[in-house]
XYZ file of C-alpha atoms in Angstrom:
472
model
C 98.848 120.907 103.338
C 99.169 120.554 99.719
C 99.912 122.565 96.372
C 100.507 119.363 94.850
C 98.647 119.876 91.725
C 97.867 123.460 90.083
C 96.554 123.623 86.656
C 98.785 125.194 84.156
C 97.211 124.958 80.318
C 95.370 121.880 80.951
C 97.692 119.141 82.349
C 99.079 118.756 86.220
C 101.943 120.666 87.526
C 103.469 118.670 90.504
C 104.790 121.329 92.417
C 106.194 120.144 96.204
C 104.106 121.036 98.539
C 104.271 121.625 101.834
C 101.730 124.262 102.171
C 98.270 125.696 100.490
C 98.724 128.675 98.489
C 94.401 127.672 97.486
C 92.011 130.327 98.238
C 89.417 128.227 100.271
C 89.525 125.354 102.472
C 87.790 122.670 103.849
C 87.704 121.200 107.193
C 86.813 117.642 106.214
C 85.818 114.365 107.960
C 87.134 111.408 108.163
C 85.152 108.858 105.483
C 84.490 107.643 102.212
C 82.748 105.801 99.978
C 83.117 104.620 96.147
C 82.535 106.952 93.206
C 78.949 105.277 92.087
C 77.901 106.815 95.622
C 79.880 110.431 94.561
C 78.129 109.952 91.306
C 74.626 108.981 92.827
C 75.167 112.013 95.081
C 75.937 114.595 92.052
C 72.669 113.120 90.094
C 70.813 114.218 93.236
C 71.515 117.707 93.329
C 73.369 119.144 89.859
C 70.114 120.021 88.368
C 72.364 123.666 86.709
C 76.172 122.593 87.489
C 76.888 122.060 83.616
C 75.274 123.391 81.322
C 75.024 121.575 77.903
C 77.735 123.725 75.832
C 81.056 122.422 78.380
C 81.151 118.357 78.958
C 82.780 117.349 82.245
C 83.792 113.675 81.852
C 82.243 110.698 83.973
C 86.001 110.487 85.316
C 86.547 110.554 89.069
C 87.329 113.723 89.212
C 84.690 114.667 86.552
C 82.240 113.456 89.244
C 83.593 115.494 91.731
C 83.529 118.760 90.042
C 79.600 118.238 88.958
C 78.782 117.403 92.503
C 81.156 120.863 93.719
C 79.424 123.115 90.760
C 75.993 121.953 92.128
C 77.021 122.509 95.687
C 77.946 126.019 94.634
C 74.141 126.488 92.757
C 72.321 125.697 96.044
C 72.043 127.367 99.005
C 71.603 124.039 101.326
C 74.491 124.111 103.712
C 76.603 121.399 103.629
C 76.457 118.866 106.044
C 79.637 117.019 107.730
C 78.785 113.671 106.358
C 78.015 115.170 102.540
C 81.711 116.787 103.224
C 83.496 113.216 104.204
C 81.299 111.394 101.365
C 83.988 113.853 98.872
C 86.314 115.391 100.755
C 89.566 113.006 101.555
C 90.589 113.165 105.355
C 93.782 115.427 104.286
C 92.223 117.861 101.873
C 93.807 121.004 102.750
C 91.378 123.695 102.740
C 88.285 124.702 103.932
C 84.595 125.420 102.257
C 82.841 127.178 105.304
C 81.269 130.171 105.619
C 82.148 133.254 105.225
C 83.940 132.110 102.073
C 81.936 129.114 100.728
C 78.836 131.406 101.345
C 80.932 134.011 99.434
C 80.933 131.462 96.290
C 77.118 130.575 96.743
C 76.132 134.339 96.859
C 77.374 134.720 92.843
C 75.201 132.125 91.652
C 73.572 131.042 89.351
C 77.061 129.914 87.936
C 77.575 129.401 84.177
C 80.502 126.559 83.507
C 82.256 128.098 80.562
C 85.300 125.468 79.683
C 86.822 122.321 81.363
C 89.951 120.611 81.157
C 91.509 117.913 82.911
C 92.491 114.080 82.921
C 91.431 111.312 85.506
C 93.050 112.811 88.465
C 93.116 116.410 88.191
C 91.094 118.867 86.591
C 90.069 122.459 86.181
C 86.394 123.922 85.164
C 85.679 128.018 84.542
C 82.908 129.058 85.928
C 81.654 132.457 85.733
C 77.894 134.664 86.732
C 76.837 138.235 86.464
C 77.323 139.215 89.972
C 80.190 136.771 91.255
C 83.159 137.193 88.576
C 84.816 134.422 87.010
C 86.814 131.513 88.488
C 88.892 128.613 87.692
C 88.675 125.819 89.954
C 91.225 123.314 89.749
C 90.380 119.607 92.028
C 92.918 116.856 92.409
C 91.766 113.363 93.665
C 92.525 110.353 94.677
C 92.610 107.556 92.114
C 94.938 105.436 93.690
C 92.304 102.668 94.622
C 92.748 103.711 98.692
C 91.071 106.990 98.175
C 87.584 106.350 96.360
C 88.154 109.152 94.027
C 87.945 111.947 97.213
C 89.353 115.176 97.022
C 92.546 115.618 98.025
C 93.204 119.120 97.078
C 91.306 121.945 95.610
C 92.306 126.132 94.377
C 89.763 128.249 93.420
C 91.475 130.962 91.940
C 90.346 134.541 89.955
C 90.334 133.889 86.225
C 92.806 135.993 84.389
C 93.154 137.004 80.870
C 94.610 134.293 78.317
C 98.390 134.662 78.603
C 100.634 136.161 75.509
C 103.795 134.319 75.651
C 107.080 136.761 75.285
C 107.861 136.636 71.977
C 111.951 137.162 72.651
C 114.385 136.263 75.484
C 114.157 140.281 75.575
C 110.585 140.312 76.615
C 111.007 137.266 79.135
C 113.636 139.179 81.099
C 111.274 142.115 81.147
C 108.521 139.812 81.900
C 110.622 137.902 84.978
C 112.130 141.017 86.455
C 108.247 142.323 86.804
C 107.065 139.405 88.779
C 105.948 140.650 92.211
C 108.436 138.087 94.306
C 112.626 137.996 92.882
C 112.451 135.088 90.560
C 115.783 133.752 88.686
C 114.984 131.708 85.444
C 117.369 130.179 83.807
C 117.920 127.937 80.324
C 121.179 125.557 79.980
C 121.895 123.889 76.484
C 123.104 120.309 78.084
C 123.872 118.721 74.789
C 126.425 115.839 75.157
C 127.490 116.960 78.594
C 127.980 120.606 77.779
C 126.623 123.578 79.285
C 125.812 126.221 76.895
C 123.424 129.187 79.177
C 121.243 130.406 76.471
C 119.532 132.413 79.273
C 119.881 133.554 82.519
C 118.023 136.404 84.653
C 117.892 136.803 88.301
C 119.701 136.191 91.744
C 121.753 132.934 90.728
C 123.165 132.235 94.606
C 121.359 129.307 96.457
C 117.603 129.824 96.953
C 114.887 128.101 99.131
C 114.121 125.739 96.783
C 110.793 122.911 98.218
C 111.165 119.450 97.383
C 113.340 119.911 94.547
C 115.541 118.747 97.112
C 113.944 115.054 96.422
C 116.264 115.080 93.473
C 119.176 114.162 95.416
C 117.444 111.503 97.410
C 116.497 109.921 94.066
C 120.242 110.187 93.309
C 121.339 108.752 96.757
C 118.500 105.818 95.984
C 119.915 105.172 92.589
C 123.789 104.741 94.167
C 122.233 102.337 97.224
C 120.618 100.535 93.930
C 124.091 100.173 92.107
C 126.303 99.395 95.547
C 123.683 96.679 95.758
C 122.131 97.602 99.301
C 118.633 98.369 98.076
C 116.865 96.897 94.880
C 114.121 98.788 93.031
C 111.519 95.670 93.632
C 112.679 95.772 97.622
C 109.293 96.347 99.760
C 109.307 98.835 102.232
C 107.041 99.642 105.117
C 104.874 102.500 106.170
C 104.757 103.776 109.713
C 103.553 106.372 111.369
C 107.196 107.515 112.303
C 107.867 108.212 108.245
C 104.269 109.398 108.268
C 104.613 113.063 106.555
C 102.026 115.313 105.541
C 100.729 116.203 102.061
C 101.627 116.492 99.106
C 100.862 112.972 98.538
C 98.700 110.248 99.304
C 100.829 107.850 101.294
C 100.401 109.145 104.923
C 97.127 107.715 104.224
C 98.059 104.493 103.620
C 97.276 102.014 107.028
C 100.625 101.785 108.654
C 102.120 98.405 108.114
C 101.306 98.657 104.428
C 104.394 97.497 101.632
C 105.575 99.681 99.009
C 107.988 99.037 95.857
C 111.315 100.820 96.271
C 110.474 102.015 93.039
C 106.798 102.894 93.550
C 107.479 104.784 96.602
C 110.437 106.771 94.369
C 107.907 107.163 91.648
C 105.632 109.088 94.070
C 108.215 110.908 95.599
C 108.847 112.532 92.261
C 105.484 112.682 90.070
C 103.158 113.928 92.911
C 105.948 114.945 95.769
C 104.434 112.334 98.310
C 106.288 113.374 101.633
C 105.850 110.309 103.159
C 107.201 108.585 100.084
C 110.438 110.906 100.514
C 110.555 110.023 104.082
C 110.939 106.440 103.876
C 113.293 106.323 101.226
C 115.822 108.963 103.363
C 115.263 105.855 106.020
C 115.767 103.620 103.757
C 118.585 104.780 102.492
C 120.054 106.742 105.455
C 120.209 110.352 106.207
C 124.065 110.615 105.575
C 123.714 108.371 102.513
C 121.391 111.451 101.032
C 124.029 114.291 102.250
C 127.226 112.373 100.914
C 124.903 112.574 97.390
C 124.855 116.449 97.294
C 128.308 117.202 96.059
C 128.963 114.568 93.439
C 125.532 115.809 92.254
C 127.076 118.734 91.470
C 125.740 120.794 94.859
C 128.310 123.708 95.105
C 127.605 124.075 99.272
C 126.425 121.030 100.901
C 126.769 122.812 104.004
C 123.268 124.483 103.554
C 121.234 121.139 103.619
C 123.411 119.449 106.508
C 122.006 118.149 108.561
C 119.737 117.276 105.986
C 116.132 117.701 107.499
C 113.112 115.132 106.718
C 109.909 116.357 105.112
C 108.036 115.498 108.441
C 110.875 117.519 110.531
C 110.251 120.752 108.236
C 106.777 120.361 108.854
C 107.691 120.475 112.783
C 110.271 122.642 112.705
C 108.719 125.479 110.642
C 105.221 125.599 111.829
C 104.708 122.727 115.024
C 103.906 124.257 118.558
C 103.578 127.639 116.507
C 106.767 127.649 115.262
C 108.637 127.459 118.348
C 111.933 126.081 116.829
C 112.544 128.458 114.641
C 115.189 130.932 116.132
C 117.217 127.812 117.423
C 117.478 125.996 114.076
C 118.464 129.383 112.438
C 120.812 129.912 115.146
C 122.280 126.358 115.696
C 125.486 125.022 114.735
C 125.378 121.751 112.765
C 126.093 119.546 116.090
C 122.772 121.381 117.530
C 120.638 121.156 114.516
C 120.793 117.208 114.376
C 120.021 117.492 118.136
C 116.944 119.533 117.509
C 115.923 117.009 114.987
C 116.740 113.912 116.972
C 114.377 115.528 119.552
C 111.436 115.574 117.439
C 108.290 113.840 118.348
C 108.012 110.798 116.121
C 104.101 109.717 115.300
C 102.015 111.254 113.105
C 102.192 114.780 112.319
C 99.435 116.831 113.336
C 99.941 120.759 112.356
C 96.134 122.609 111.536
C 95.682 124.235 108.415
C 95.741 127.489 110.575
C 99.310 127.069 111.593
C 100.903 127.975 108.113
C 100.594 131.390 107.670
C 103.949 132.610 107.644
C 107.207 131.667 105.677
C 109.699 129.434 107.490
C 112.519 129.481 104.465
C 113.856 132.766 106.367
C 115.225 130.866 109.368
C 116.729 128.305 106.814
C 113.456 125.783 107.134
C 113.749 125.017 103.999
C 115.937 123.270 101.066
C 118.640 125.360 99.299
C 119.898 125.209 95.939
C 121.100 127.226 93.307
C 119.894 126.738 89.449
C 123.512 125.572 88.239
C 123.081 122.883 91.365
C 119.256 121.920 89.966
C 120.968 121.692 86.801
C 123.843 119.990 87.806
C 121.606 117.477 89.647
C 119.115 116.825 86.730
C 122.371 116.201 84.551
C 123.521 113.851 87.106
C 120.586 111.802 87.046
C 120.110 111.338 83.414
C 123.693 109.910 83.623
C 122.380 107.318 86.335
C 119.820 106.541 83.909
C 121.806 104.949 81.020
C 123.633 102.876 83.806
C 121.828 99.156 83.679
C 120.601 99.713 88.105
C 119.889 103.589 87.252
C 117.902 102.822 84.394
C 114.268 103.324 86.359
C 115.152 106.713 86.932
C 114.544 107.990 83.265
C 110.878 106.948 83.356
C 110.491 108.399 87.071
C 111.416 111.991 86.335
C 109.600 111.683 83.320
C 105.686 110.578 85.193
C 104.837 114.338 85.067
C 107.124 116.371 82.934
C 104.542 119.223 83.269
C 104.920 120.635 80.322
C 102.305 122.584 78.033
C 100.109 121.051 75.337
C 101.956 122.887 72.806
C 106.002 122.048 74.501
C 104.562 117.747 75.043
C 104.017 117.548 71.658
C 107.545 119.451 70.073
C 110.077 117.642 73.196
C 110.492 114.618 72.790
C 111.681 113.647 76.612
C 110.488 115.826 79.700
C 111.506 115.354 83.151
C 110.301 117.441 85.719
C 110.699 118.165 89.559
C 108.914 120.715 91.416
C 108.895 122.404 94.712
C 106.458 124.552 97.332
C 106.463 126.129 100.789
C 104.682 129.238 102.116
C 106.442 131.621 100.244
C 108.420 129.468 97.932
C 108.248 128.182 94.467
C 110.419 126.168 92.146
C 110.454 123.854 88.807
C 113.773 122.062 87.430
C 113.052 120.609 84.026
C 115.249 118.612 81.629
C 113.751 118.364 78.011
C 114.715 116.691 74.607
C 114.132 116.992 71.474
C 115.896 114.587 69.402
C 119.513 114.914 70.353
C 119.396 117.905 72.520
C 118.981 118.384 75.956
C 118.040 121.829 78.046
C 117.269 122.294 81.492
C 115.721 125.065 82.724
C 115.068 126.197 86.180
C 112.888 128.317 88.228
C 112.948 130.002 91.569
C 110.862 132.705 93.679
C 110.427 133.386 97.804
C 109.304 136.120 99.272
C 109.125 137.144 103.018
C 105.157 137.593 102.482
C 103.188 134.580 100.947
C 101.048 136.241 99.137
C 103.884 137.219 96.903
C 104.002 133.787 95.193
C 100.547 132.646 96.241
C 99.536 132.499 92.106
C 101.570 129.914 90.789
C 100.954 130.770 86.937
C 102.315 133.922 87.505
C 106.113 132.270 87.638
C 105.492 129.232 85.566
C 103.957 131.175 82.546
C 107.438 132.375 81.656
C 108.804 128.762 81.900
C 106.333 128.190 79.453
C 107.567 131.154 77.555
C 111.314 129.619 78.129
C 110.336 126.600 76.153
C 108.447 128.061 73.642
C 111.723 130.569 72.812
C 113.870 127.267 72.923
C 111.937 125.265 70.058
C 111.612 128.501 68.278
C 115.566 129.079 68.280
C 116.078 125.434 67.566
C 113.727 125.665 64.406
C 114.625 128.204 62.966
């Protein structure tokens, strides 16, 4: 399950994920082939998928979104092996009727704007009769993957969003989310911590995989006691087999990755696997003796600290049957619940995660001074001489808007997603200033914080009010 990628503004947000919050889904085979054959496939039927106003790029994604816009302008149904020659094995969702149909009954479709890069990108499309959608497609352009979908969110187009023009209107604007959100904004210039703002529940939160921050921390300190190197291979299996966000679990077993390649994913695109086999790596204690000298003001709430792969089990395996005796369990009982846990791949269905697990503490918890205490931390690692790789691997996808990438002149960026949960820690330069700012929102219902924008429009707000202040 994946929310990996949503399209905010035109550029990727990398958001944790550990469940779907897209609208449709697709059951997909197992297959592939190159992107000539995607490409030969899209010349075949995308007579009226673009029309001549909006260019979609020959990029691998491009292809992918000319061949979906066609498929959406027909009424052939799609066959199994036309769905594995685009759809990657782990794509979360599903395009079968009643809801594909749903999509095919609007048309014809008119594309009215496209944005994107080689990976990810988002196209408008809108008719007379069906409305107006975005729909944003991630892919894989790792070289394994053949340019196949990995994720997709086809979403209701909304009106262009007015960013609050005070800290005034933000707090407005964040207390009128439909979900409790905090957001909060740190000066962190030369170590101190100025709050320049600060509304919402500030008391640990279910907070995704911005957990991952203090396994990059606990990698960083193996790095500098010398019992890991950045260059040091290590090896997929299908015991640290997770499932999306990522790409790795796809990976053959056996396969070698770069200490730092595997951190690298772990971070830009939230690759559980990735996460998995560095808390192996680096031990599971190793990661929970890193929470309180990054600055974590109750450790207690992440120990025993639970793999990606074990909150996938945990929370929605055998229909969430663990649930009521993690919540319940002592500390002793928890790490025998997860030392129980069926190792091999992970195999939950898309239909199992319907429901929350962050209520019966399946989750990660953190407060925003801890994210910002942790980000803080980290940038110290950095100017060390064995921390110095972790700079550059917060900084992959600082997911930032068009407007904030060109002012800041650093971004790092960590993001997290469950059913029901959202979060984004960011640290940001401009010169000789530093901010952070964090975000947070659950809700006992999903469909609270199903539309990402919704709570990461006002971080865009945040850092348009924080370049305004420092200007003027």
């Amino acid at each position: 399950m994946n929310l990996e990628h949503t399209r905010r503004k035109g550029r990727p947000l990398a958001l944790v994920a550990l469940a779907s919050a897209a609208v449709f889904a697709l059951a997909a085979c197992t297959s592939g082939t190159d992107s000539a054959q995607t490409s030969e496939n899209s010349t075949k039927t995308s007579p009226t998928a673009a029309p001549a106003t909006v260019t979609i790029p020959d990029s691998s994604v491009g292809k992918q979104i000319t061949w979906l816009l066609s498929a959406f302008n027909t009424s052939t149904p799609l066959t199994q092996e036309e769905i594995a020659e685009h759809f990657g094995p782990t794509a979360p969702v599903i395009l079968t009727p009643p809801d594909f149909d749903s999509i095919r009954a609007g048309q014809p479709w008119t594309t009215v704007n496209y944005r994107g890069g080689d990976s990810d990108g988002t196209v408008s499309i809108t008719s007379t009769t069906g409305g107006a959608f975005d729909v944003n497609v991630v892919v894989d352009v790792d070289g394994n993957g053949n340019g196949l979908i990995l994720g997709m969110a086809i979403t209701p187009t909304k009106d262009v969003h007015v960013p609050a023009a005070s800290w005034q209107e933000l707090e407005a604007a964040v207390k009128a989310l439909p979900a409790p959100t905090n957001l909060t904004v740190t000066e962190v210039t030369e170590g101190k911590n100025a709050e320049v703002f600060n509304v919402g529940d500030t008391s640990p939160q279910p907070t995704g995989s911005t957990i991952k921050l203090y396994v990059l921390g606990a990698v960083a300190r193996a790095v500098q006691n010398g019992t890991l190197s950045w260059d040091q291979k290590l090896t997929i299996t299908d015991d640290l087999k997770s499932m999306p966000g990522g790409t790795m679990q796809d990976l053959p077993s056996g396969t070698e990755v770069t200490v730092r390649d595997t951190a690298g994913k772990m971070i830009s695109i939230s690759d559980n696997t990735a996460t998995d086999m560095l808390i192996a790596a680096v031990g599971r204690e190793q990661v929970e003796a890193e929470f309180a000298p990054m600055g974590m003001a109750n450790p207690s709430l992440n120990i025993p600290l639970k793999p990606t792969r074990a909150l996938f089990q945990l929370g929605w395996g055998d229909q969430g049957a663990q649930r009521i005796a993690w919540r319940d369990g002592t500390p002793d009982e928890r790490r025998a619940i997860l030392a129980a846990l069926p190792d091999g791949l992970v195999d939950i269905p898309a239909s199992a995660f319907t429901t929350p697990a962050w209520p019966f503490d399946i989750d990660w918890f953190a407060s925003p001074a801890d994210l910002r205490a942790a980000l803080v931390t980290l940038q110290e690692k950095a100017k060390t001489e064995s921390g110095a790789p972790v700079r550059d691997i917060l900084a992959e996808d600082p997911a930032l808007s068009d407007e904030s990438a060109k002012w800041f002149t650093y971004g790092g960026f960590k993001g997290g997603s469950s059913i029901g949960v959202l979060a984004g820690a960011y640290y940001v330069e401009q010169d000789d200033r530093a901010w952070v700012v964090t975000m947070q929102t659950h809700g006992d219902d999903a469909a609270l914080v199903a539309d990402p924008a919704l709570y990461f429009d006002p971080v865009d707000d945040a850092m348009l009010l924080i370049q305004t202040d420092a200007t003027s």
